[in-house]
């Protein structure tokens, strides 16, 4: 399925081995990893097209379906099951309906998705007809050609995935001691845990497109900051080991005030049409668009005074706002609301619209040599 701006295999858990090690070998075989081209499998040789979704019947009473996300590494024989993927998440409800795991009730069906990676609940609303999810519709998302039926994802219950609240370090802004020197950062946890910095901290403006951010020295500077954040969160003991021991979390995103820029398709994005600019990383390389989970984290951070995101976004009136994020593929809109509980910020709503489409179904063959 193509789900949001990602693509990957959607697999029934019952079709996979129950042994975690054997299951990982099967998935690596399906994708053709490790191999930079993934030529012997279904992988698309980018982090956005090397993702897997495993779907099962619910294991908690308030859910309709279980969803386990895996980031299939391209250059390592490993599948990272930590964290969530918002784009892949958008395909779970349509898949569950079309597979008969959830009954369609029209014209829209609510599907409660238990995201097993973080033990949180995502609520998806899908348009249906004749017992199946609709594909055609008027929704457009930057980074995907054409349009499709809108899938509304509410991440309001996915704040604090690490179990430490929206501010897992207890700080709205802090200075990280990195290999390139001190860097001011905000670490926020909603949808996924992310470290936000200003692009100037690594020598960028925020307007750059992914192809520009490929210089090895620049990538190393960015990873140095992410590694320091990983160490601050306790993911690694040594920040230099983050690239191998925790490549997927935390996410590293650079945010800047709204300004004019040209997106990857050559279209002009006007500064007055957006609230901020965002650029992110995915497994060590520039993200081609903007992660859906991080759009949730971004709008959350925008609503918490003192964070770096709050400082750069266009001011808005009220506690609930649609946030327009200018990213390499265009503009992403996400709506959020943050409240207070016992003096601490809590996420109450974070809604984003995605589209998804089943591309093919069939049998993937895995070489027996994978299990030697």
PDB file of C-alpha atoms in Angstrom, residues 83-84 118 120 155 157-169 171 186-196 233 235 249-250 293-294 296-298 300-301 304 345-347:
ATOM      1  CA  UNK A  83       8.415   4.397  17.491  1.00  0.00           C
ATOM      2  CA  UNK A  84       5.428   5.034  15.219  1.00  0.00           C
ATOM      3  CA  UNK A 118       4.190   2.599  21.887  1.00  0.00           C
ATOM      4  CA  UNK A 120      -1.059   4.064  22.324  1.00  0.00           C
ATOM      5  CA  UNK A 155      -3.519  11.514  17.501  1.00  0.00           C
ATOM      6  CA  UNK A 157      -4.254   9.954  22.676  1.00  0.00           C
ATOM      7  CA  UNK A 158      -0.697   9.585  21.390  1.00  0.00           C
ATOM      8  CA  UNK A 159       1.056  12.150  23.549  1.00  0.00           C
ATOM      9  CA  UNK A 160       3.962  11.019  25.704  1.00  0.00           C
ATOM     10  CA  UNK A 161       4.880   7.802  23.875  1.00  0.00           C
ATOM     11  CA  UNK A 162       7.812   7.280  26.269  1.00  0.00           C
ATOM     12  CA  UNK A 163       5.541   7.518  29.294  1.00  0.00           C
ATOM     13  CA  UNK A 164       7.175  10.766  30.437  1.00  0.00           C
ATOM     14  CA  UNK A 165       4.665  13.320  29.154  1.00  0.00           C
ATOM     15  CA  UNK A 166       4.995  15.795  26.319  1.00  0.00           C
ATOM     16  CA  UNK A 167       8.300  17.094  27.690  1.00  0.00           C
ATOM     17  CA  UNK A 168      10.261  13.916  28.476  1.00  0.00           C
ATOM     18  CA  UNK A 169      13.300  15.788  29.807  1.00  0.00           C
ATOM     19  CA  UNK A 171      12.469  21.184  29.830  1.00  0.00           C
ATOM     20  CA  UNK A 186      13.475  21.390  22.403  1.00  0.00           C
ATOM     21  CA  UNK A 187      12.665  17.705  22.915  1.00  0.00           C
ATOM     22  CA  UNK A 188       8.942  16.981  22.620  1.00  0.00           C
ATOM     23  CA  UNK A 189       7.094  13.656  22.628  1.00  0.00           C
ATOM     24  CA  UNK A 190       3.782  13.419  20.747  1.00  0.00           C
ATOM     25  CA  UNK A 191       3.207  10.881  17.979  1.00  0.00           C
ATOM     26  CA  UNK A 192       6.953  10.247  18.162  1.00  0.00           C
ATOM     27  CA  UNK A 193       9.668  11.846  20.238  1.00  0.00           C
ATOM     28  CA  UNK A 194      11.507  14.566  18.315  1.00  0.00           C
ATOM     29  CA  UNK A 195      14.354  16.975  18.865  1.00  0.00           C
ATOM     30  CA  UNK A 196      13.715  20.395  17.336  1.00  0.00           C
ATOM     31  CA  UNK A 233      16.819  10.599  26.491  1.00  0.00           C
ATOM     32  CA  UNK A 235      18.448   5.715  24.338  1.00  0.00           C
ATOM     33  CA  UNK A 249      14.555   7.747  17.469  1.00  0.00           C
ATOM     34  CA  UNK A 250      14.587  10.491  18.392  1.00  0.00           C
ATOM     35  CA  UNK A 293       3.851  11.772  13.476  1.00  0.00           C
ATOM     36  CA  UNK A 294       6.217  14.728  13.592  1.00  0.00           C
ATOM     37  CA  UNK A 296       1.635  15.991  15.455  1.00  0.00           C
ATOM     38  CA  UNK A 297       4.741  16.650  17.537  1.00  0.00           C
ATOM     39  CA  UNK A 298       5.282  19.978  15.776  1.00  0.00           C
ATOM     40  CA  UNK A 300       2.103  20.184  20.003  1.00  0.00           C
ATOM     41  CA  UNK A 301       5.405  22.010  20.422  1.00  0.00           C
ATOM     42  CA  UNK A 304       3.791  25.004  24.344  1.00  0.00           C
ATOM     43  CA  UNK A 345       0.912  20.286  29.176  1.00  0.00           C
ATOM     44  CA  UNK A 346      -1.210  17.441  27.802  1.00  0.00           C
ATOM     45  CA  UNK A 347      -2.217  16.721  24.230  1.00  0.00           C
TER      46      UNK A 347
END
